Coordinates of C-alpha atoms in Angstrom, one line a residue:
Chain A
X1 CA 0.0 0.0 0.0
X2 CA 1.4 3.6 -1.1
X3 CA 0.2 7.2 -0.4
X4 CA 0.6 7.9 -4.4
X5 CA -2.2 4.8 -4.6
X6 CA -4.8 7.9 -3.5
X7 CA -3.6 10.7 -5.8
X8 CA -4.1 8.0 -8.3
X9 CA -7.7 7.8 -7.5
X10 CA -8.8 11.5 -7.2
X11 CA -7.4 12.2 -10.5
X12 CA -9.1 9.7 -13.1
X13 CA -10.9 11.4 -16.0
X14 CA -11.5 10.7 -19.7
X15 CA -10.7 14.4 -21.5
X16 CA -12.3 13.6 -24.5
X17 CA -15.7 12.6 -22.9
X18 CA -16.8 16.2 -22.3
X19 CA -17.3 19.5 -24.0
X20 CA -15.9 23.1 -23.3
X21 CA -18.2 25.2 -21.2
X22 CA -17.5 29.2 -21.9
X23 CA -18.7 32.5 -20.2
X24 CA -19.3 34.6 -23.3
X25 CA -16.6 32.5 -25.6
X26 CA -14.4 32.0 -22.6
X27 CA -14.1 28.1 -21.6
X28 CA -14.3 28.1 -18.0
X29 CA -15.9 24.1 -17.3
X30 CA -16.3 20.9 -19.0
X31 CA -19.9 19.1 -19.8
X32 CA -21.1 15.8 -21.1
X33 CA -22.8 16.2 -24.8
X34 CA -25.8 14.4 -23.6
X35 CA -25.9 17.4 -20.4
X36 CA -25.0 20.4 -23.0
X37 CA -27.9 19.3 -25.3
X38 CA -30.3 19.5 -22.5
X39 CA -29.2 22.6 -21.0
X40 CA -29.0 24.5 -24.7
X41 CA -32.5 22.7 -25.4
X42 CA -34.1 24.3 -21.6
X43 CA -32.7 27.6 -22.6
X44 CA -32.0 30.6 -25.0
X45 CA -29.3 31.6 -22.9
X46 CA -26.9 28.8 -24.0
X47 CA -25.7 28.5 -27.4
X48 CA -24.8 24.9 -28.3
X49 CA -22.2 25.3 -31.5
X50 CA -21.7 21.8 -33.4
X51 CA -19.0 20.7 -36.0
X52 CA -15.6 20.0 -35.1
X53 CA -15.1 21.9 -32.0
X54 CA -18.4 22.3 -30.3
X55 CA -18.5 24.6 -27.0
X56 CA -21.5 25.3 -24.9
X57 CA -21.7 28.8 -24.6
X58 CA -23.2 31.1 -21.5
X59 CA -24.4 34.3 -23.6
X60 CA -25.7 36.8 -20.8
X61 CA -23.2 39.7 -20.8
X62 CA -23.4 40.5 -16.8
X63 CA -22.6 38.1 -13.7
X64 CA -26.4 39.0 -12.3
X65 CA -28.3 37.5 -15.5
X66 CA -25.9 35.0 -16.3
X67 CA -26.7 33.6 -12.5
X68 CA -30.2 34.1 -13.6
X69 CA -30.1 31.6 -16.6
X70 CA -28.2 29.1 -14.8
X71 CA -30.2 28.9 -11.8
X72 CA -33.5 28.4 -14.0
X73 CA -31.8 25.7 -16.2
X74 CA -30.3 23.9 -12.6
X75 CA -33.7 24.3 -11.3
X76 CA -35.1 22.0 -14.0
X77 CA -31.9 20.1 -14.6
X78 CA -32.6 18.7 -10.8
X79 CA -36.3 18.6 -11.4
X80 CA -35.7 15.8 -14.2
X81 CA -32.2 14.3 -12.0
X82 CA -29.9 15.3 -14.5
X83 CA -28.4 17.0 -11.1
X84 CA -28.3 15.9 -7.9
X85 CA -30.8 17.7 -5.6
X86 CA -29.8 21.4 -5.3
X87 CA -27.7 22.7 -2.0
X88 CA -29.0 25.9 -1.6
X89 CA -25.5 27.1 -1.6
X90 CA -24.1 29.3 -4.1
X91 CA -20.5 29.0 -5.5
X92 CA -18.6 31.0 -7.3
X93 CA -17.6 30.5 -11.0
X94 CA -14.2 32.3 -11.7
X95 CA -12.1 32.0 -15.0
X96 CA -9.2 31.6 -12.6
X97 CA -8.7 32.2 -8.6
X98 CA -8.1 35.3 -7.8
X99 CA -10.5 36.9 -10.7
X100 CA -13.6 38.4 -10.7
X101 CA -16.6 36.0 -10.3
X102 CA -18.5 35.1 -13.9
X103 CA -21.7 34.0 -12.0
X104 CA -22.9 32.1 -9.1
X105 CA -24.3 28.5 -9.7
X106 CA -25.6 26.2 -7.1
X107 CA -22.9 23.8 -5.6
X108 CA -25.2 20.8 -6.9
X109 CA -24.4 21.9 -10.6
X110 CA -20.7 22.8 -10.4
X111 CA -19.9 18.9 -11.1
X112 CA -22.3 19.2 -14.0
X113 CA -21.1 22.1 -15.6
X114 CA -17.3 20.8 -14.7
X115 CA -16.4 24.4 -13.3
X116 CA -13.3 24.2 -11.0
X117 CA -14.9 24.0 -7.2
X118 CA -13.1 25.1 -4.2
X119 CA -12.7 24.6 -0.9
X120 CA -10.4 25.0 2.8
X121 CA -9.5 22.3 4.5
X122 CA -7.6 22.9 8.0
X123 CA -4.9 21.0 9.5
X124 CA -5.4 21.5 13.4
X125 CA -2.4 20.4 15.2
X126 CA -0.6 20.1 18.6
X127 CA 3.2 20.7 18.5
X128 CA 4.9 18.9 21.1
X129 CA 8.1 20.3 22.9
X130 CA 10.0 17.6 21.3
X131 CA 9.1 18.9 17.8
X132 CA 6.8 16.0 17.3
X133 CA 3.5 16.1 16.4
X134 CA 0.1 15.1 17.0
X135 CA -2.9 15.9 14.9
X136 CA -6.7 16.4 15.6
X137 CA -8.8 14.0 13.0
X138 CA -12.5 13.7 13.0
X139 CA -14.9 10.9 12.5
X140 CA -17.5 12.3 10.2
X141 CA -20.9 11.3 11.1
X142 CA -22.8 7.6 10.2
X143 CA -25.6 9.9 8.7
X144 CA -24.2 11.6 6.5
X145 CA -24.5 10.9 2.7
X146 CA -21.0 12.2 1.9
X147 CA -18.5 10.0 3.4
X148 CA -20.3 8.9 6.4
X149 CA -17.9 7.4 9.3
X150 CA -14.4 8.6 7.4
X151 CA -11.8 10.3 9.1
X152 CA -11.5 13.8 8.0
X153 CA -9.5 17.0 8.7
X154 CA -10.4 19.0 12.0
X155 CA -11.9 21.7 9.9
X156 CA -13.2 21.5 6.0
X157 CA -15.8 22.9 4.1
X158 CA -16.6 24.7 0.4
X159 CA -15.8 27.9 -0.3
X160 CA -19.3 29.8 -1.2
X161 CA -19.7 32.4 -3.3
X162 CA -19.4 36.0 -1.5
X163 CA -17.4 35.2 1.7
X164 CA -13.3 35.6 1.7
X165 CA -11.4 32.4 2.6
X166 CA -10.3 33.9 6.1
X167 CA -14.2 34.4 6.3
X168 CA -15.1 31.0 5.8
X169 CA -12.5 29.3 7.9
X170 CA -13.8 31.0 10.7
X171 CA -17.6 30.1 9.9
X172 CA -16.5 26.5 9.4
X173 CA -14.0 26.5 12.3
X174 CA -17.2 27.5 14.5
X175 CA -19.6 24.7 13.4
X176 CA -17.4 21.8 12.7
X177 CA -14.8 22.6 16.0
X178 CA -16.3 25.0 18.2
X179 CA -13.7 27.4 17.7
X180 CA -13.6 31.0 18.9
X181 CA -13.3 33.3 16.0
X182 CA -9.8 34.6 17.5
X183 CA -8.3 30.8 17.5
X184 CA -9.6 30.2 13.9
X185 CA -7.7 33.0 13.0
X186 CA -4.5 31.5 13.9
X187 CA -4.7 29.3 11.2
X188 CA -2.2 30.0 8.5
X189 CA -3.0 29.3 5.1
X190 CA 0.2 26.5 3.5
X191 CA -0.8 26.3 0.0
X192 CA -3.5 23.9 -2.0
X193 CA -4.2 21.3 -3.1
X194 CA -5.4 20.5 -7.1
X195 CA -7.5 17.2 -8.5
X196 CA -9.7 16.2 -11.4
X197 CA -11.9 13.4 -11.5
X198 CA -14.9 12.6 -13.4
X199 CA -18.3 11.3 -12.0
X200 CA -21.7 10.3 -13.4
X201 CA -22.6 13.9 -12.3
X202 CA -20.2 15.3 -13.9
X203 CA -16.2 16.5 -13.5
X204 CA -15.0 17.5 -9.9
X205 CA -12.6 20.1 -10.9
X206 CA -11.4 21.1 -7.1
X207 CA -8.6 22.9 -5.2
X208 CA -8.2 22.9 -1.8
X209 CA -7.0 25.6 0.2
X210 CA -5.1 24.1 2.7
X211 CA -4.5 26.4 6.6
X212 CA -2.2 24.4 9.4
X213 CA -3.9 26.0 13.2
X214 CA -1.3 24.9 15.9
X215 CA -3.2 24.9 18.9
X216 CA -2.1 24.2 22.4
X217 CA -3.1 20.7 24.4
X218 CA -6.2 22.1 26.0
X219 CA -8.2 23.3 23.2
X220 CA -10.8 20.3 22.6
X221 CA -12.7 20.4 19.4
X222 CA -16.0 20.1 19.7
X223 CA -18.6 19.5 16.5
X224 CA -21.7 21.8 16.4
X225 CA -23.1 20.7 13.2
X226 CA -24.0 17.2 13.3
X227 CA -20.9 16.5 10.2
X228 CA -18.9 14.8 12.9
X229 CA -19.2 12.2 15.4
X230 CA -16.1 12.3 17.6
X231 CA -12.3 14.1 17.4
X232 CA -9.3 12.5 18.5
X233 CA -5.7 13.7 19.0
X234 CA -3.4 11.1 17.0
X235 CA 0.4 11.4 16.6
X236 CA 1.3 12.1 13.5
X237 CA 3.4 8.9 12.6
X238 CA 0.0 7.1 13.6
X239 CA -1.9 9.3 10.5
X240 CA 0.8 9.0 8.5
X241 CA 0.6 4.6 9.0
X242 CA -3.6 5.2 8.6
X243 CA -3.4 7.1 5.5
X244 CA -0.7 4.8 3.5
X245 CA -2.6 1.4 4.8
X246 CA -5.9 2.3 4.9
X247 CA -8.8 3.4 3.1
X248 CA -10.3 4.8 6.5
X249 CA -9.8 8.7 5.1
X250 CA -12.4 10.7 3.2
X251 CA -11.0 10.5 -0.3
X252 CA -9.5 14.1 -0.9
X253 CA -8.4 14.5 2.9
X254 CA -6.0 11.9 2.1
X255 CA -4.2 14.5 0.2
X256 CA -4.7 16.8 2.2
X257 CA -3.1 14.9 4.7
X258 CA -0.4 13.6 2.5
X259 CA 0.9 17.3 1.9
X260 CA 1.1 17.9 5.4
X261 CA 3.1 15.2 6.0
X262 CA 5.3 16.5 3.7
X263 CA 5.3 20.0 4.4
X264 CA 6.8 18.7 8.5
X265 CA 9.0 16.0 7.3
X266 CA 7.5 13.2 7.9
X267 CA 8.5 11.9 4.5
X268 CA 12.1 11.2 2.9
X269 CA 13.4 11.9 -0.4
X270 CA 15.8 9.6 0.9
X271 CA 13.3 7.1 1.5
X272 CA 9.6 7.4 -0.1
X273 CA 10.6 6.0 -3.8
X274 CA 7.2 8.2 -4.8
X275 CA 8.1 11.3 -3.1
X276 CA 8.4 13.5 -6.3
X277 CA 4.9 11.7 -8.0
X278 CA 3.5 12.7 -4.4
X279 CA 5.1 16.6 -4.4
X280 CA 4.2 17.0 -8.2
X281 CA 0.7 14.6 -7.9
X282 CA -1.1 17.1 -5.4
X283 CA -1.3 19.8 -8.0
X284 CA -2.9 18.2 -10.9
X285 CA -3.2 21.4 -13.9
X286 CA -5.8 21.1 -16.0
Chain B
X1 CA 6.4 43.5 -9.8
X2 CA 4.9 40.1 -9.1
X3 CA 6.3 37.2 -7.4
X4 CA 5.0 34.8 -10.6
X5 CA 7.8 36.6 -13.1
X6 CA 10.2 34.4 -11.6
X7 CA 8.3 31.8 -11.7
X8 CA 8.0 32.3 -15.2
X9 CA 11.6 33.4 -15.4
X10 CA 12.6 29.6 -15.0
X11 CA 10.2 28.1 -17.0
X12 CA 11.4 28.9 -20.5
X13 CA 11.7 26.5 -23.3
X14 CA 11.2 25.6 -26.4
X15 CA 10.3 21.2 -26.7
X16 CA 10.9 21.5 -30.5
X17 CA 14.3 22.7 -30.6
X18 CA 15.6 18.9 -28.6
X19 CA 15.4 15.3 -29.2
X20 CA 15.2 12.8 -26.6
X21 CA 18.2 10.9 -25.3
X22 CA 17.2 7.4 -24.2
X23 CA 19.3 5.1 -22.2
X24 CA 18.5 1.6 -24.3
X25 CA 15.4 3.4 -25.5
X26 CA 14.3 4.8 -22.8
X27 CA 14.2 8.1 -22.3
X28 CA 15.8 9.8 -20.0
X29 CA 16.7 13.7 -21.4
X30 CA 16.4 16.5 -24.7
X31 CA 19.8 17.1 -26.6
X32 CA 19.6 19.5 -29.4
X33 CA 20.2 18.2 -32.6
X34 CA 23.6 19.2 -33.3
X35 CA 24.4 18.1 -30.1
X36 CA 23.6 14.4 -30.6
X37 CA 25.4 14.3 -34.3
X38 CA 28.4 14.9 -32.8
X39 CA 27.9 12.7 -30.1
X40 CA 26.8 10.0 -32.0
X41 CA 29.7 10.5 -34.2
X42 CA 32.4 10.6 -31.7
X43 CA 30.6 7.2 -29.7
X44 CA 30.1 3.7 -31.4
X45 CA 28.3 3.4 -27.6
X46 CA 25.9 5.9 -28.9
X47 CA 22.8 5.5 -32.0
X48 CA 21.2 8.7 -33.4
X49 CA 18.1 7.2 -35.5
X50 CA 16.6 9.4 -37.9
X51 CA 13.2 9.7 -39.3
X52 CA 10.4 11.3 -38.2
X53 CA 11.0 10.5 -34.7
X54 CA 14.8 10.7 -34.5
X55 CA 16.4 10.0 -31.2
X56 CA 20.2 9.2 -29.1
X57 CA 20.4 6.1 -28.1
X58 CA 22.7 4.9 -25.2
X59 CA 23.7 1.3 -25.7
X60 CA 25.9 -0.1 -23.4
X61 CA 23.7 -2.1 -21.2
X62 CA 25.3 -1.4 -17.7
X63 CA 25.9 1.7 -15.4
X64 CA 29.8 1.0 -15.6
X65 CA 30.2 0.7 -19.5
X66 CA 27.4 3.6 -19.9
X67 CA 29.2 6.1 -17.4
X68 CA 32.5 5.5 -19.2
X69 CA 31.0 5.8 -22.7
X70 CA 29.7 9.2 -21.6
X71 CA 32.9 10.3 -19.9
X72 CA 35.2 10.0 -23.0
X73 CA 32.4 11.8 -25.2
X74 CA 32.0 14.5 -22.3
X75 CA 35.8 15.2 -22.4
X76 CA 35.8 15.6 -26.3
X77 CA 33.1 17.8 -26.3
X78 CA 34.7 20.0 -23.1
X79 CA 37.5 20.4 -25.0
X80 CA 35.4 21.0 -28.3
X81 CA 34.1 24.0 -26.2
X82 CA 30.7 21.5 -26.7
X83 CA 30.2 21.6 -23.0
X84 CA 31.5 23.5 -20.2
X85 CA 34.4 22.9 -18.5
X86 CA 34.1 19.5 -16.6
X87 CA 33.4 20.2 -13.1
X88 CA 34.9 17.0 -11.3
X89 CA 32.1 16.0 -10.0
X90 CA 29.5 13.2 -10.9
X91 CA 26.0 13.4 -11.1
X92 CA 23.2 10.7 -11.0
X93 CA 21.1 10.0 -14.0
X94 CA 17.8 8.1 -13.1
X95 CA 14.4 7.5 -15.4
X96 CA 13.2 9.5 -12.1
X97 CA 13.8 10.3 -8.5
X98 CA 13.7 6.6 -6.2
X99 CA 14.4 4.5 -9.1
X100 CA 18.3 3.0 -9.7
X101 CA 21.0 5.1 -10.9
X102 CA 21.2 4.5 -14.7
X103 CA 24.9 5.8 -15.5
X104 CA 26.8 9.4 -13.6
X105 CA 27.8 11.8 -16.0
X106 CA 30.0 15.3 -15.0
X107 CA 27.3 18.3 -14.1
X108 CA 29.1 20.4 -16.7
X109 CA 27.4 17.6 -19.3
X110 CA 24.1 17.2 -17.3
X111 CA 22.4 20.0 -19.3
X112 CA 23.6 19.0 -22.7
X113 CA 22.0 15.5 -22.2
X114 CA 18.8 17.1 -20.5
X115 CA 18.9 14.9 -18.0
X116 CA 17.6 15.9 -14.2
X117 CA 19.5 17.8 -12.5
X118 CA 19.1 17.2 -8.6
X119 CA 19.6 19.6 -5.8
X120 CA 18.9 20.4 -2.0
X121 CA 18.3 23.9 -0.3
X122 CA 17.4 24.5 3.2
X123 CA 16.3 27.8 4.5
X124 CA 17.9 28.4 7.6
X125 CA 15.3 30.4 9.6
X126 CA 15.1 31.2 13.5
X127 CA 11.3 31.1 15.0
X128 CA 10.3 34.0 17.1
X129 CA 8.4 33.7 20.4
X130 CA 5.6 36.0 18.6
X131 CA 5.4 33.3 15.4
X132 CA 7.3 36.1 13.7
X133 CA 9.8 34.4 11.4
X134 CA 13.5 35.7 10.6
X135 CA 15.8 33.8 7.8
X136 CA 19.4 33.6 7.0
X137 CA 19.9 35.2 3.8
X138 CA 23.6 34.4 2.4
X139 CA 25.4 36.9 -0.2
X140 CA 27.1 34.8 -2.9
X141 CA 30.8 35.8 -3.2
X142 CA 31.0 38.4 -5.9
X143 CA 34.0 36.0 -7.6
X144 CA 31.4 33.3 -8.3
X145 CA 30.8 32.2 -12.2
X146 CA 27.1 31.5 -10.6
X147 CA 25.1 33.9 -10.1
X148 CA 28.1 36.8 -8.0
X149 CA 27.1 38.8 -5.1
X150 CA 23.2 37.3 -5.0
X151 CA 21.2 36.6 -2.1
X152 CA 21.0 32.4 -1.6
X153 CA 19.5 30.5 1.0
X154 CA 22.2 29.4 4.0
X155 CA 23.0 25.9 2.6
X156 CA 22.2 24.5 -0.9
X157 CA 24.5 22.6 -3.4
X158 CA 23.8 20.3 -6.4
X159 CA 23.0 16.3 -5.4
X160 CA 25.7 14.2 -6.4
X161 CA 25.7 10.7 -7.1
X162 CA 26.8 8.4 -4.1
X163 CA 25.3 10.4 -1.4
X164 CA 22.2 10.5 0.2
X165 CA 20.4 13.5 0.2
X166 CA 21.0 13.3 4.1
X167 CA 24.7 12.9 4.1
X168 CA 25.2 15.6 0.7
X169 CA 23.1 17.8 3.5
X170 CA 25.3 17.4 6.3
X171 CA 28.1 18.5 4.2
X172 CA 27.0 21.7 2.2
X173 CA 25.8 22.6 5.9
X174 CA 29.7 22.4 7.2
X175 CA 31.1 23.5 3.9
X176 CA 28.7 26.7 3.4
X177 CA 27.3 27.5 6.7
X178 CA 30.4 25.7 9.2
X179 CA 26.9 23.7 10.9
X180 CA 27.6 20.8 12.9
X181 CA 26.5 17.7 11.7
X182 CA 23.6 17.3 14.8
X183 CA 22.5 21.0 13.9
X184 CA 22.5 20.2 10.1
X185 CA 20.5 16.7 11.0
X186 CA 17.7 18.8 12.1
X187 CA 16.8 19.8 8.7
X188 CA 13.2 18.3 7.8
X189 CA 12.5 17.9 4.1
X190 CA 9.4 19.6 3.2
X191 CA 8.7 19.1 -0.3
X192 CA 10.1 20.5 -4.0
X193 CA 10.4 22.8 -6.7
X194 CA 10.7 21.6 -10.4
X195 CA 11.5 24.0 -12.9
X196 CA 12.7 24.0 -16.3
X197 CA 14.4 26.4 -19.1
X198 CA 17.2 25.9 -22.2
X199 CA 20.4 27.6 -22.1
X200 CA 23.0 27.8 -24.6
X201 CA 24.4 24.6 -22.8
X202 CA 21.2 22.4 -23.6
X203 CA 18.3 22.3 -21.7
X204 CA 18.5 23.2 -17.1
X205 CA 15.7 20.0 -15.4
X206 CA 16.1 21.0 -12.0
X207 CA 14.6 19.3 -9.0
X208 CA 15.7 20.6 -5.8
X209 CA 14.6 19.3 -2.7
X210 CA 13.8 21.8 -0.1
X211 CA 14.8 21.4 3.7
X212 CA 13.7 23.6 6.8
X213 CA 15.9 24.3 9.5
X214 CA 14.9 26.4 12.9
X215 CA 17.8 27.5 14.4
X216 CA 18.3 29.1 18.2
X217 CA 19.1 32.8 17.6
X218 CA 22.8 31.8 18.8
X219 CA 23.4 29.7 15.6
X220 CA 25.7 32.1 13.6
X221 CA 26.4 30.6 9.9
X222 CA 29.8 30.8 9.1
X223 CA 31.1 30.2 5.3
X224 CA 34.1 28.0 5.3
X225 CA 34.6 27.3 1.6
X226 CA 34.3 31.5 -0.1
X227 CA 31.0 30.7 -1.7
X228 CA 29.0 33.2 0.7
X229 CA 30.6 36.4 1.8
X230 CA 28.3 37.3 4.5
X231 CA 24.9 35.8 6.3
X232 CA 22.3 38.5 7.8
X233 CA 19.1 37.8 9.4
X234 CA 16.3 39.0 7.9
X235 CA 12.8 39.3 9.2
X236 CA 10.4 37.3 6.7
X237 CA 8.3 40.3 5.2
X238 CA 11.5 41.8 4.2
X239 CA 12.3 38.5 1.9
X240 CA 9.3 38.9 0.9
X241 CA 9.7 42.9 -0.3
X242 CA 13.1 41.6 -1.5
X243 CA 11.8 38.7 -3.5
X244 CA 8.6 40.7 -4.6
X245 CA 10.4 43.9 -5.8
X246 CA 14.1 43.3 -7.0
X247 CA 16.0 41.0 -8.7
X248 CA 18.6 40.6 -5.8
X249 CA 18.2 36.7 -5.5
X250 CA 20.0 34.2 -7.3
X251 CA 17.4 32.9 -9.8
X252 CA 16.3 30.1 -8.8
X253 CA 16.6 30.8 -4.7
X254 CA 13.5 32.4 -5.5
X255 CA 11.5 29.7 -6.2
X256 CA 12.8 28.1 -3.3
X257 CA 12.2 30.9 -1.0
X258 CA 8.3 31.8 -2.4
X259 CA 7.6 27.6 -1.5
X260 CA 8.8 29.1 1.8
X261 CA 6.3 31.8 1.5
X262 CA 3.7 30.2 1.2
X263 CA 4.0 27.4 3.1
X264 CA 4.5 29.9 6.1
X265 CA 1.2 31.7 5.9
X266 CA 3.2 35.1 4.2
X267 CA 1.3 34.8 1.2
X268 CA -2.9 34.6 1.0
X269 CA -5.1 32.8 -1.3
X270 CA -7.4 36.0 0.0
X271 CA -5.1 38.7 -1.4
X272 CA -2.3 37.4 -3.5
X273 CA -4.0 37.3 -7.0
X274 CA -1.4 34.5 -8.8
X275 CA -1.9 32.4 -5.4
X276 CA -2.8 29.2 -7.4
X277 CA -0.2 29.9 -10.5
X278 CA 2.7 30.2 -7.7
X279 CA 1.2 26.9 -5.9
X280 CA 1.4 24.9 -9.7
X281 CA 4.2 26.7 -10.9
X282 CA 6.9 26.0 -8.5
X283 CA 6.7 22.0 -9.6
X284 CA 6.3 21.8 -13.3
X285 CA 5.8 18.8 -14.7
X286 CA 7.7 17.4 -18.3

């Protein structure tokens, strides 16, 4: 059993299975033919081109009416099950991070319409006076339909449309730990995290911001939300063993994990025969 | 000025100006065209196939016979003015990082075969009681050929073969810093840069392997072997500034210093707009 084993599986998609989306001419997702035929046929908004290079286009010229169009065509899209059953959560669609936002579309869709989705994920830790480690995992709930009873990160959560990262954090930090605003905002953000993987709903395009929160031995995480079930304190060696033998990890908090371990030496160029597959792995481009 | 311009800055080739070399057919590196007539017509241990696909093949089929068949082609060309002046010192060339050493070859011929060039850094940086962060920032002896009176990390030096990345540690740490060997030991690998550009010389792979080491404000880096004339403390938002704004640093230190960055919390996913292009651009992929 090898870490790179889970890279491996969040990054399996077939390319040529799926069409350009574009904002006004601007390819900014990826769709099935069968899903661009059906969203061009539920509205004038789209513009499906044919011939050798066909694109599904997203005509409105402003952010406000192209959020319009979509959110009637995901309406009836998840009225017939073409998507799952809408969130009620809006996320942004950008042409890159950092940009302005294109539109807002429902989480549901984003697989659908293969925009990139994105997300914080945060590494709660307690450094030891020996420099070693131990880190805070969850157990997310039996009930829930996402991953129910994997281990997760203390903190995780996607990144809606109209809140800054730092804002987020500190929402998420709140329900999923318990934590005070002013601990949350300890957390420093370490970089992200990149995968691509298709689904029968679509492509999962995401990147994961990733934040390490050091926290001292008496801070006890405590779920408000009903997403997880218990937190324990593990030492790090102990995640590292979990993640590389088992499949007990939410699949994309194995990475996140993974580049943790990395990012505190707990792997070896000297000794981890994958370590540049693993280092280069995390950040798939697409 | 943007942090990404060096970034870019080391990412400049062009793919159609090389062939591949292959060690028996398989390959390992890009030699330009002229380069691998006149190797194949100084080497019987060499093949240059034509065609549409044309490639240099190594033949010999051991390490031994293929390191020596290099070395008498390497001197011709050195003294052809084909490659730089030999440098004495061997270099590893592997299919990739983990996997066995194919043959060594002199790093004055490693970018002329466009094979991998491996290397280690470590930022020497002492933590403050606030989570404030100062680094050792060494100025390169202004009689260098590399890169004269630039700003470098403390310790970094190319991988040879024979070492472990460990033990080549240990000994850039004495060499460049005068570091004990249980002060160097405390380096932790945390990840890697990748970057890739052509020079007159052929075509610069680099991987170098990037260390962390958190020194007591006591630890004064001393130079023993005239590469660095001087070591100063910095605090980390002026590397930052200095990284940011001027072209102080030797090139590629900055890559290795923005990794740094980032993975310390200086840089935001909220406010630096290339946040994502730095994350994927510091390990590109060929």
């Amino acid at each position: 059993m090898a870490f790179i084993r889970h890279i491996r599986a969040c990054n399996t998609h077939d390319a040529t299975a799926f069409l350009p989306f574009a904002v006004n001419g601007r390819p900014v997702g990826h769709v099935r033919p069968a899903f661009a035929d059906r969203v061009a046929g539920l509205s004038d908004a789209f513009r499906l081109t044919g011939g050798a290079a066909p694109l599904l286009d997203l005509l409105p010229p402003d952010p406000a009416r192209r959020s319009q169009a979509v959110a009637e065509v995901v309406a009836a899209l998840a009225a017939e099950g073409m998507v799952p059953p809408l969130r009620g959560e809006d996320f942004p669609v950008l042409a890159r991070w950092g940009q302005p936002e294109l539109l807002k579309i429902d989480r549901a869709a984003v697989p659908g319409f293969g925009v990139r989705g994105f997300g914080l994920h945060v590494n709660g830790y307690v450094p030891g006076p020996d420099g070693r480690i131990e880190m805070w995992v969850g157990r997310r709930a039996r009930d829930r339909g996402v991953a129910p009873g994997k281990l997760d990160n203390m903190v995780a959560g996607g990144q809606p449309a109209g809140l800054s990262l730092a804002e987020n954090l500190v929402k998420e930090a709140h329900e999923e730990a318990g934590l005070d605003p002013s601990l949350a905002r300890a957390a420093e953000p370490v970089g992200a995290i990149t995968y691509i993987f298709d689904t029968v709903a679509g492509l999962r395009r995401d990147t994961l911001f990733c934040y390490d929160l050091a926290l001292s031995r008496d801070v006890i995480p405590r779920n408000t939300d009903g997403e997880v079930e218990a937190f324990e304190l593990w030492p790090l060696a102990r995640v590292a063993d979990s993640v590389r033998t088992t499949d007990d990890w939410k699949f994309n908090v194995n990475l996140v994990v993974i580049d943790f371990l990395i990012r505190h030496g707990q792997l070896s160029p000297d000794h981890e025969p994958d370590y540049m597959d693993l280092v280069t792995g995390l950040r798939a481009v697409d």
